[in-house]
Structures are given as C-alpha cells and as structure tokens.
CSV table of C-alpha atoms and ligand atoms in Angstrom, one decimal:
chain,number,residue,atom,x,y,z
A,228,UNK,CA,87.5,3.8,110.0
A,229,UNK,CA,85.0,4.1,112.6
A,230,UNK,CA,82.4,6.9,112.3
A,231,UNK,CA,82.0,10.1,113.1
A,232,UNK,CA,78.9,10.1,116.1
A,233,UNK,CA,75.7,11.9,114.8
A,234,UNK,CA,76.1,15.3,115.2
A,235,UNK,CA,73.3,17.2,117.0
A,236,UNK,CA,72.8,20.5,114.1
A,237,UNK,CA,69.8,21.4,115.6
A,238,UNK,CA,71.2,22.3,118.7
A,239,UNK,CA,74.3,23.5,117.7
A,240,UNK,CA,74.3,27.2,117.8
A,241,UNK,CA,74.5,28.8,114.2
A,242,UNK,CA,74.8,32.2,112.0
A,243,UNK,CA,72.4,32.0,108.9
A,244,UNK,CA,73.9,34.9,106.6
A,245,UNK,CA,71.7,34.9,103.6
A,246,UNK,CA,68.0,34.2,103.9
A,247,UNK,CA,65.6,35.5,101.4
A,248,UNK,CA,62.2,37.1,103.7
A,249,UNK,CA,59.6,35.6,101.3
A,250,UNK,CA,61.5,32.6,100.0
A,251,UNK,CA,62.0,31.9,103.9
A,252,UNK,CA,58.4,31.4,104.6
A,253,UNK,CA,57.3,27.7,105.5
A,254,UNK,CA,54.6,26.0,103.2
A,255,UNK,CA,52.6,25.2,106.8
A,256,UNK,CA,52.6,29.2,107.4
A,257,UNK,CA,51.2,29.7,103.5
A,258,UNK,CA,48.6,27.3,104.6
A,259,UNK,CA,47.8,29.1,107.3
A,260,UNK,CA,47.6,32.7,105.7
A,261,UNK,CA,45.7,30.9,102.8
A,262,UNK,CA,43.3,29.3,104.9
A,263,UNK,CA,42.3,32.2,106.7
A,264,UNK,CA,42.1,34.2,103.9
A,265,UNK,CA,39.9,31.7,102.3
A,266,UNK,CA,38.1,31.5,105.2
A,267,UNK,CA,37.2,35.0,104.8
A,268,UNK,CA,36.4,34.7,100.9
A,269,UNK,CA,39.7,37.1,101.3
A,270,UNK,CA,41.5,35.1,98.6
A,271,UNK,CA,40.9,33.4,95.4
A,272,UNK,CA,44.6,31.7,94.9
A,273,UNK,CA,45.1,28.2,95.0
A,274,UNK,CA,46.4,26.2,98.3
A,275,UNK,CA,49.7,26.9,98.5
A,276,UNK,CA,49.9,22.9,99.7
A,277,UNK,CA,48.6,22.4,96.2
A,278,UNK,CA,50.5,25.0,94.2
A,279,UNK,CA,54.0,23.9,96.6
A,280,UNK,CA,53.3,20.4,97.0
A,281,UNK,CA,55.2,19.5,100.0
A,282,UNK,CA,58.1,17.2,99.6
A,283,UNK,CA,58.9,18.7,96.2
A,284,UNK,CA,61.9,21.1,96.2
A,285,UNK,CA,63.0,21.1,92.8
A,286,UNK,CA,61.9,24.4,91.5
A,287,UNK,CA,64.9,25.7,89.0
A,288,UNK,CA,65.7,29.0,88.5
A,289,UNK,CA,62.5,28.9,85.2
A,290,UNK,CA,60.0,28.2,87.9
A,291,UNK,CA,61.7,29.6,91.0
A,292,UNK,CA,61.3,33.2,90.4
A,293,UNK,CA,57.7,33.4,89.1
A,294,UNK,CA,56.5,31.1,92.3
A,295,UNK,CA,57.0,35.0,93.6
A,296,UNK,CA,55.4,36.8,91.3
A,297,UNK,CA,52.5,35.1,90.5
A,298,UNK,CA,51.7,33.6,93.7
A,299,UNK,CA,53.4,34.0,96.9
A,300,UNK,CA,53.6,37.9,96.9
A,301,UNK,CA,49.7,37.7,96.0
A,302,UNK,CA,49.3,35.6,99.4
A,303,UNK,CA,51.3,38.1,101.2
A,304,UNK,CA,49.9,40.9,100.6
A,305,UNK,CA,48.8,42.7,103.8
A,306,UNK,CA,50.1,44.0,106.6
A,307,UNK,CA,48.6,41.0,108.4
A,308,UNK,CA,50.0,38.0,106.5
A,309,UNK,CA,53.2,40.3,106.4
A,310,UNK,CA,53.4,40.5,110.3
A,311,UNK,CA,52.5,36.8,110.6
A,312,UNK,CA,55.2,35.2,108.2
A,313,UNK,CA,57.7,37.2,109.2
A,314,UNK,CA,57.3,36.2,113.1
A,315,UNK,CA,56.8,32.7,112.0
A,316,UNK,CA,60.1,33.1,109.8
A,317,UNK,CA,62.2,34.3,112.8
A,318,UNK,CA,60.7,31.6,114.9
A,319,UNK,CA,61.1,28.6,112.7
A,320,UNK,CA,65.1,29.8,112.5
A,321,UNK,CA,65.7,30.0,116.4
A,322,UNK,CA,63.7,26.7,117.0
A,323,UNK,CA,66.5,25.1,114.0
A,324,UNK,CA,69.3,26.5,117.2
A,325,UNK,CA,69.9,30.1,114.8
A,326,UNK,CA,71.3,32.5,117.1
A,327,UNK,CA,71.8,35.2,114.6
A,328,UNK,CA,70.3,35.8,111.6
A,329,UNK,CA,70.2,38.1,109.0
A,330,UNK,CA,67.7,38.0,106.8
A,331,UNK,CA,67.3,40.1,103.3
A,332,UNK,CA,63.9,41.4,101.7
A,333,UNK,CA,63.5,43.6,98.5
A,334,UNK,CA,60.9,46.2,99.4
A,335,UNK,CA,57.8,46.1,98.0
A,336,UNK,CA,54.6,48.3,98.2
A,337,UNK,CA,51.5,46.5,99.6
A,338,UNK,CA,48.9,48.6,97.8
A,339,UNK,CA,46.0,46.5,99.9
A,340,UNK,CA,47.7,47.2,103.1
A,341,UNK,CA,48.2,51.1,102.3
A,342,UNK,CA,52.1,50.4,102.4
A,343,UNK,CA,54.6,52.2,100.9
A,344,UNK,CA,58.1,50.6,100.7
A,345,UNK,CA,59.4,52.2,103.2
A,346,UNK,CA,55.8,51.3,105.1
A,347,UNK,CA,56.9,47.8,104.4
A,348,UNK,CA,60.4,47.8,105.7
A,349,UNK,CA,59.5,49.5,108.7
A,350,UNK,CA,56.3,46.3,109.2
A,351,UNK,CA,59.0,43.6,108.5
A,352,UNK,CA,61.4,45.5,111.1
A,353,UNK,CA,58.3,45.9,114.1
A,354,UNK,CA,57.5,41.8,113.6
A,355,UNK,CA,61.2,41.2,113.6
A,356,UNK,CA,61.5,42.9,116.6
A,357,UNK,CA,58.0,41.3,118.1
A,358,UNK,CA,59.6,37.8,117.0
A,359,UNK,CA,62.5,38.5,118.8
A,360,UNK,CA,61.1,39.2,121.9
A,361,UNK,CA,59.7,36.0,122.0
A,362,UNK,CA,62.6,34.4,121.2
A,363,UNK,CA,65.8,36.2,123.0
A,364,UNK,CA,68.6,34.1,122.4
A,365,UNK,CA,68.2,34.5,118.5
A,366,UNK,CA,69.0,38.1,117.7
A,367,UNK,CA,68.4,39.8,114.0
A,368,UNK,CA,69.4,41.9,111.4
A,369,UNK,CA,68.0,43.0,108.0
A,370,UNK,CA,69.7,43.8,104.9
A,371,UNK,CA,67.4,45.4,101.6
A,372,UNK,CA,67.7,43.9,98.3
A,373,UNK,CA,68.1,45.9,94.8
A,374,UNK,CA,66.3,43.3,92.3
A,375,UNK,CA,68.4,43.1,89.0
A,376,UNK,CA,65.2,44.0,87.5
A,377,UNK,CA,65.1,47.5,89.2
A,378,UNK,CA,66.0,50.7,87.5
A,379,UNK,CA,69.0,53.0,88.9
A,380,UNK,CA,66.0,55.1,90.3
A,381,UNK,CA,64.7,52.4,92.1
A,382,UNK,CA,68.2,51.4,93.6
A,383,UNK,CA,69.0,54.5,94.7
A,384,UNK,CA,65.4,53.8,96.3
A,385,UNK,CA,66.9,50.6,98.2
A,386,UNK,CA,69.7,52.4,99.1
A,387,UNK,CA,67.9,55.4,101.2
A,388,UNK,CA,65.7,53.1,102.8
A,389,UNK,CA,68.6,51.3,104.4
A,390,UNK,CA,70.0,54.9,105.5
A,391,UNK,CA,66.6,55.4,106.4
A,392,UNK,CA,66.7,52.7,108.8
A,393,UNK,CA,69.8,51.8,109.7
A,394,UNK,CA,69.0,52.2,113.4
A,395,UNK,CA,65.9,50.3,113.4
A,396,UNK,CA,68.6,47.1,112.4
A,397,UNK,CA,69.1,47.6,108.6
A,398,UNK,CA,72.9,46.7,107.8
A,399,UNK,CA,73.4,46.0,104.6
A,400,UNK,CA,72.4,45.9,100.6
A,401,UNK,CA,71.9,42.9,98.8
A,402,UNK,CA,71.2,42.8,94.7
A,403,UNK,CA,69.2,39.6,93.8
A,404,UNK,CA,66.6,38.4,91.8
A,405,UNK,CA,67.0,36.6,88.5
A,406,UNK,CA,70.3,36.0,87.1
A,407,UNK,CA,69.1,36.0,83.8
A,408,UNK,CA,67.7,39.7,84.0
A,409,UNK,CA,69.5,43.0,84.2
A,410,UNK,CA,72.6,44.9,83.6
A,411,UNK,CA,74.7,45.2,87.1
A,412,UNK,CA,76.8,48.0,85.8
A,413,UNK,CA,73.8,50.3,86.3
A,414,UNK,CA,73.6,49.9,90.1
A,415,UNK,CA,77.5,51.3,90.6
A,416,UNK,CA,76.0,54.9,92.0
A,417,UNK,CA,73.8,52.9,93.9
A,418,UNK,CA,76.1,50.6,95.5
A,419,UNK,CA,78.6,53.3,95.8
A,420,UNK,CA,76.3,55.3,97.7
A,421,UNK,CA,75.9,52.4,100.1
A,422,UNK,CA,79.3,52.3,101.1
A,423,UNK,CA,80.1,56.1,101.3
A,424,UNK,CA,76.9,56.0,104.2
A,425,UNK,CA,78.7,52.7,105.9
A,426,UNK,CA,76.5,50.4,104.8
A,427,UNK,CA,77.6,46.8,104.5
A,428,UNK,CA,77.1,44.9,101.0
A,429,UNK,CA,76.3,41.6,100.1
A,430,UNK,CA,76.3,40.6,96.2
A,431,UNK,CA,74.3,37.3,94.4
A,432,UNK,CA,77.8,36.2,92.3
A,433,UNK,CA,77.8,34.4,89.6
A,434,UNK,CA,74.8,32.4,90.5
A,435,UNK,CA,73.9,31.4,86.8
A,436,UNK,CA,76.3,31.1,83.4
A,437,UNK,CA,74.0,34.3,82.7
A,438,UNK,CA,75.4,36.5,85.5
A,439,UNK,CA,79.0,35.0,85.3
A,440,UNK,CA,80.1,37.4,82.3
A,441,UNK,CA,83.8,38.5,83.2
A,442,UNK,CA,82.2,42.0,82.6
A,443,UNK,CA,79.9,41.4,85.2
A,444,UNK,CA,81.8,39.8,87.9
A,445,UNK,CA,84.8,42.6,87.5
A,446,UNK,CA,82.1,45.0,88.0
A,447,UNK,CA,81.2,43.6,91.1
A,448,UNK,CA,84.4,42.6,92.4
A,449,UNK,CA,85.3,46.8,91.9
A,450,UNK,CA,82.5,47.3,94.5
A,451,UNK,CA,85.0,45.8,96.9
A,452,UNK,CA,81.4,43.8,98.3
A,453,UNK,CA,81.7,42.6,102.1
A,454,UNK,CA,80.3,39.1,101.2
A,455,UNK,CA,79.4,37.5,98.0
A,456,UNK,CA,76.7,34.8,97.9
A,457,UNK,CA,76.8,31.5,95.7
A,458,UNK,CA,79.8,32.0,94.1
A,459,UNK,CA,79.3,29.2,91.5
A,460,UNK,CA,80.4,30.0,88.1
A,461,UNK,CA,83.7,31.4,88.8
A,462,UNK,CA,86.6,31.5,86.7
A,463,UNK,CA,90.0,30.7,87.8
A,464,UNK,CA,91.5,34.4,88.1
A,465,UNK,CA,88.2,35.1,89.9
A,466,UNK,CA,89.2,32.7,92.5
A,467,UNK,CA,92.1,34.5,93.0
A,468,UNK,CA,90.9,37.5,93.4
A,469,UNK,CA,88.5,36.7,96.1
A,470,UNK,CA,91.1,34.4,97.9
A,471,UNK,CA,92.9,37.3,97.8
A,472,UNK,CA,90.3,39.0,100.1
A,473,UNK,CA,90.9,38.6,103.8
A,474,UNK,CA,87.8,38.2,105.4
A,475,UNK,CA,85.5,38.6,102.5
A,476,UNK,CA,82.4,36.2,103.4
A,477,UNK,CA,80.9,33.5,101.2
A,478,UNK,CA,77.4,32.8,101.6
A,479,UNK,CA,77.4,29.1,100.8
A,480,UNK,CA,73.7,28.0,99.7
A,481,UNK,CA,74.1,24.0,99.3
A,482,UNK,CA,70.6,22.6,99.0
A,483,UNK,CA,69.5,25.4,97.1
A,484,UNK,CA,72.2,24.9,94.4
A,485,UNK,CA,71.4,21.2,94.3
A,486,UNK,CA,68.1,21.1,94.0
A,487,UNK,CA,68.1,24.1,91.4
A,488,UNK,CA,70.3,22.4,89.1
A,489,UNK,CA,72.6,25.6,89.6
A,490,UNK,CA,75.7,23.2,89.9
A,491,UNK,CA,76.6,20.4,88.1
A,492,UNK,CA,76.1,17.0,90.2
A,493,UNK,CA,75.1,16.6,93.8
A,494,UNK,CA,76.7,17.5,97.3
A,495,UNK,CA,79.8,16.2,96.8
A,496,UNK,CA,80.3,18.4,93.6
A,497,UNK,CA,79.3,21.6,95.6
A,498,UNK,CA,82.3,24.3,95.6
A,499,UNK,CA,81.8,24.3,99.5
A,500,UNK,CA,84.4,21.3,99.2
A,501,UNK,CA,86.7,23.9,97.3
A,502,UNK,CA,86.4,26.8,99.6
A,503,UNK,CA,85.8,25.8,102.8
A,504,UNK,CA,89.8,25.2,103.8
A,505,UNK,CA,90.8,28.1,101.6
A,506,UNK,CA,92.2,31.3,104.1
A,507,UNK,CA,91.0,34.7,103.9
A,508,UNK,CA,87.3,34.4,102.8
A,509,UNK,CA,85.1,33.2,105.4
A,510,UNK,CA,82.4,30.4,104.3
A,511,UNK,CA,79.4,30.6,105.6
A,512,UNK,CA,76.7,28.0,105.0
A,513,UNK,CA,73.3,29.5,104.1
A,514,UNK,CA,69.7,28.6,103.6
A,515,UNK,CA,69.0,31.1,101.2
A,516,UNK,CA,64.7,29.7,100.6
A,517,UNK,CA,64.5,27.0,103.3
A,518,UNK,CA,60.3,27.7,102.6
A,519,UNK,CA,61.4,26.5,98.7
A,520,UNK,CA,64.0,24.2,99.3
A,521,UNK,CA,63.0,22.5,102.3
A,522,UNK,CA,66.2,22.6,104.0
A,523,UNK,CA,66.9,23.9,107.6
A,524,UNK,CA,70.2,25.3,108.3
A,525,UNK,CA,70.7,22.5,111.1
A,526,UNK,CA,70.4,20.4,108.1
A,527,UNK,CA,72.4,22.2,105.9
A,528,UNK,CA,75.5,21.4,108.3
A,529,UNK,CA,74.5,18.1,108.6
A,530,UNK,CA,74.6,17.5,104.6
A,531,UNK,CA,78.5,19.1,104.9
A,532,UNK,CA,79.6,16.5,107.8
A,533,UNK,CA,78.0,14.1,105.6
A,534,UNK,CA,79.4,14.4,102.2
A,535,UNK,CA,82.6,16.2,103.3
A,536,UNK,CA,83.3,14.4,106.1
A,537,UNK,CA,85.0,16.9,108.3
A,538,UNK,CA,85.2,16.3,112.0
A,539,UNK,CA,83.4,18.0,115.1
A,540,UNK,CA,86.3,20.4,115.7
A,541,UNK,CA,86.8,21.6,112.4
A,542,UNK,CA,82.8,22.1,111.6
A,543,UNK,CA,82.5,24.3,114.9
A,544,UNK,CA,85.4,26.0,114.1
A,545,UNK,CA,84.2,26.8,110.9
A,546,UNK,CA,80.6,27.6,112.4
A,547,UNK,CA,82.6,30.4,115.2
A,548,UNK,CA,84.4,31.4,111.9
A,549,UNK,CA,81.3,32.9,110.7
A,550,UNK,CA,80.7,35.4,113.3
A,551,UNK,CA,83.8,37.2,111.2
A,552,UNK,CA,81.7,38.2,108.6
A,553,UNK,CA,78.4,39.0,110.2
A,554,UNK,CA,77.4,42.7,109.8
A,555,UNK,CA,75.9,43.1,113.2
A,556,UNK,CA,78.5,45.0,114.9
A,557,UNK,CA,81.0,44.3,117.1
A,558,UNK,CA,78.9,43.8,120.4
A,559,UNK,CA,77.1,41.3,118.5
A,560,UNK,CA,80.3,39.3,117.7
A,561,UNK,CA,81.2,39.1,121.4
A,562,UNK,CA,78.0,38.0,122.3
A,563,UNK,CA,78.1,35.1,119.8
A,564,UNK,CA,81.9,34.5,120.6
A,565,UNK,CA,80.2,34.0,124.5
A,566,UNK,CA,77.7,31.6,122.9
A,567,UNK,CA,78.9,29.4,120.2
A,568,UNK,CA,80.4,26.0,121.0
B,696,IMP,P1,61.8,38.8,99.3
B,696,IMP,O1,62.9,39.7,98.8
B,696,IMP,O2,61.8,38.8,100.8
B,696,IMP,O3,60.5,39.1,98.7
B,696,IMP,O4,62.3,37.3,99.0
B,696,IMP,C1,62.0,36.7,97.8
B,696,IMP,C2,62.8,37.3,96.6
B,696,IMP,O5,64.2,37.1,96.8
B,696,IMP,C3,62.6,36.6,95.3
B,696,IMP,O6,61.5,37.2,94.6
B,696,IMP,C4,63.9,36.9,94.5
B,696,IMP,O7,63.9,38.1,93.9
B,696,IMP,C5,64.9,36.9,95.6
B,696,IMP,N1,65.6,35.6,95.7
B,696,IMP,C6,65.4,34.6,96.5
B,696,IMP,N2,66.3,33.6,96.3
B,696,IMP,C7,67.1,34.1,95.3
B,696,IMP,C8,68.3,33.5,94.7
B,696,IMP,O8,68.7,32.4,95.0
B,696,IMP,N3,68.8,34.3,93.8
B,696,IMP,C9,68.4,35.5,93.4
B,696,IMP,N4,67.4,36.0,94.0
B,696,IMP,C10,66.7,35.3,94.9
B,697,ZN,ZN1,69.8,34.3,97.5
C-alpha cells in the first residue's frame, strides 16, 4: 500500500487542552532565566541544561514530581522569571501552529516576588495576555489546579480564585499532582462548589495503579467532570461509563505516558488506539509537559498518523472534533470552526 504523504503538524492548526504552566516551560527558557540569574549572583541552582540534560525525557513519575519541587519552582521564583516563561510558553505553542490553548497552573505564592496566590494568578493572566498580543491568531485560557497534596482549605482556595477571575480568562479546575498522594474524596465541597459557580472541570484519571482505586474513580465520575485527562488505568465498567458520556473530553497525553513508563509498551500500546473511534467522548491529544517530555503537540499528531495510521481526513476531523470540548465559550468555538482545516 502506498503511503500516506508527510503530513505538515506544524502547520496544521490545533487545540492543546491540557498543558501543565511550569512543566510547559522549554529547557532553552530555564537556561535563560538561570543564566541571568547567575549572571546576577541571583541564583545558586545548578544549569538547568545540566540538571535536564537535553535529549533525555525519561523522568517517571519518582523523579517527575520533585524536578518541581526541588528545582524548577526555585528557578521560577519571581515575578520576572514568572512573566518571562509564561510569554515564552505561549509563544513556543503558537509557533508549533496552536491556535487555542488552555493551559493549567496550581497557584503558588512567590514569597521573593511579594506574591500572593491570587498575586500569582493574576501575573500568569497579564503575561498571558502580553503573549497573546504578540501572537493574535493563538488565543488562551487558564484553568487552576487543586494539587492532591492540598488540604480542603486550600481547595476551596483554588476554587475562589477561579471565581475570582473568571473574567480575566480562568475557566476551569483541574486536580493534579502526584497520583501516589492524597485522598480525592476530600475535594467533593470543593469541586462541587466549582460547578454550582459554572466553572468547568477537568480531572487527572486514573493516571497511576495508585489513583485507579474503584473508590477513587467513582468518586470522580460522581463529579460528573467536563473532561478527564490520561485515562490509563481504567477498568472495564469504567469504560462504560465514560462512553456513556456524550461529549465528555479526553485529554490524551501520548509522549508523556510513554516516556513515563505510565503505560505498558510504546505508541502502539497507547489507549488513544482504543478511544479515538469510540462516540460520545471527545479525544483530544495533549502535551501535558512538552518542557519535560520534549514533545510538541505538532509532534504529538505526527506520532498518532504514525503508529495508528489514520488518514488526513479522519486526523482533521478528529483535530475540528476538539473544539467540542474546549471551555472557551461558544464565540471561541466559532472562531476555531472559521479556522481549522
Ligand atoms: P504548574 O502547576 O504550572 O506549576 O505545573 C507543574 C505542576 O503540574 C507539577 O508540579 C505537578 O503538580 C503538576 N503536573 C504536571 N504534570 C502532571 C501530570 O502528568 N500528572 C499530575 N500532575 C502533573
Ligand atoms: Zn497533567
């Protein structure tokens, strides 16, 4: 059979759903930050070319996490490193051909830069908007993330920032953060709370064996969540359930899941093959830490036409599909109905 021609990703116009703030930052931009900083006798961290060699993308999820906590959010810990990666965040996506992106970010206080978290949220929010100025055809949103390690105190937190500012661009609630940590069940008021203000929510789903108990995952399914991300360790009945949902979205994360070890095998193994032809949920491939994993979304689609082998027609249909589950609003949908192949 003759093949499929090379497929031009990069200009193909496309929705990135689930992208992590900090894990979207490019090693080139820590550099940069670091360099200055150093520069400046500012910092005393390592190169983050040294700590992140580039080329390797195979943190799991023992060595993912604390790559945050003990070095990144010590790099970024001003308002100007803040300002900077973020516009370089939203840049890198729109040169990759992203025309709508929403990207998620747990706030944090920046004691250094005299930030509250609502001081951070509304930084990330002006350099979104700065970004976006520069770069009109790609337009943004931002959804807040509860960590699993926060308290019901500190959800409820999440949650009144997003209210907070909802009409600066905040859409949604995401809970992240490591699988292995935390009991869901606390964040119900929380999420529930969410949804009674009309806020949208996203929910990591059974992204490790850890956070796949069926206690767990029926808790989260009774939050009725717009989109679920991962989706990995799923048991049959599960399945059901969220084929059962019309228009629930599934924020597909393939290189991520590879290179993590979170699924068994390589791309032909991921459970993208399983959903993607499945009606009612919408599929969405993600990046979810391109700055970790390495892997643009124009690549990202590239890897499906590649190991699923599915034709032009049926990988732009499924890239227009997306704009179904986007939480932008319905103006937004038009627009990207008016500008997606
Ligand atoms: P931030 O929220 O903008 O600081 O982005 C980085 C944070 O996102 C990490 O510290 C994690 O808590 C979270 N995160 C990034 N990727 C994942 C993932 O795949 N699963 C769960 N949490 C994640
Ligand atoms: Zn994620």
């Amino acid at each position: 059979m003759m093949q499929e021609p090379i497929f031009d990703f990069k200009s193909m116009p496309k929705i990135e759903l689930h992208a992590h703030l900090t894990g979207s930052i490019t090693r080139e931009c820590l550099h940069e930050i670091w360099k200055k900083k150093k520069g400046a006798g500012e910092t005393d961290l390592e190169d983050p070319l040294v700590v992140m060699p580039p080329g390797n993308h195979n943190y799991d999820l023992t060595t993912f996490f604390p790559l945050f906590s003990s070095y990144i959010y010590h790099l970024i810990n001003d308002a100007e490193s803040l300002d900077y990666s973020t516009r370089s965040v939203i840049k890198d996506f729109a040169r990759d051909g992203v025309v709508y992106v929403e990207l998620r970010t747990t706030p944090r206080a920046m004691p250094k830069a005299g930030l509250d978290k609502a001081g951070y949220v509304s930084a990330v929010l002006r350099a979104i908007d700065a970004a976006q100025q520069e770069e009109p055809t790609l337009h943004a949103r931002l959804i807040l993330s509860i960590d699993r390690r926060n308290s019901r105190e500190e959800a409820h937190e999440v949650v009144a920032l997003a209210k907070r500012f909802r009409d600066q661009g905040v859409v949604a609630i995401d809970l992240c953060g490591d699988p292995t940590k935390g009991d869901v069940s606390l964040f119900t008021p929380a999420i529930e709370e969410a949804k009674a203000a009309g806020l949208k929510v996203t929910i990591h789903f059974a992204e490790a064996e850890a956070s796949a108990s069926d206690a767990e995952l029926s808790t989260i399914m009774s939050w009725t969540p717009d989109r679920l991300g991962h989706v990995i360790h799923v048991p049959e009945a599960v399945k059901q359930q969220i084929a059962a949902r019309t228009g629930i979205g599934l924020e597909l994360c393939l290189s991520c899941n590879v290179h993590a070890k979170m699924i068994v095998g390589s791309f032909e193994a991921h459970h993208f093959g399983e959903w993607w032809r499945v009606q009612g949920p919408i599929v969405v491939p993600c990046t979810d830490d391109v700055g970790v994993f390495g892997s643009p979304l124009s690549n990202e689609w590239a890897l499906i036409q590649q190991h699923f082998k599915i034709g032009r027609d049926e990988i732009l249909g499924l890239a227009r599909k997306g704009i179904e589950a986007i939480f932008g609003g319905d103006d937004e949908k038009v627009r990207l109905r008016g500008i997606m192949w």
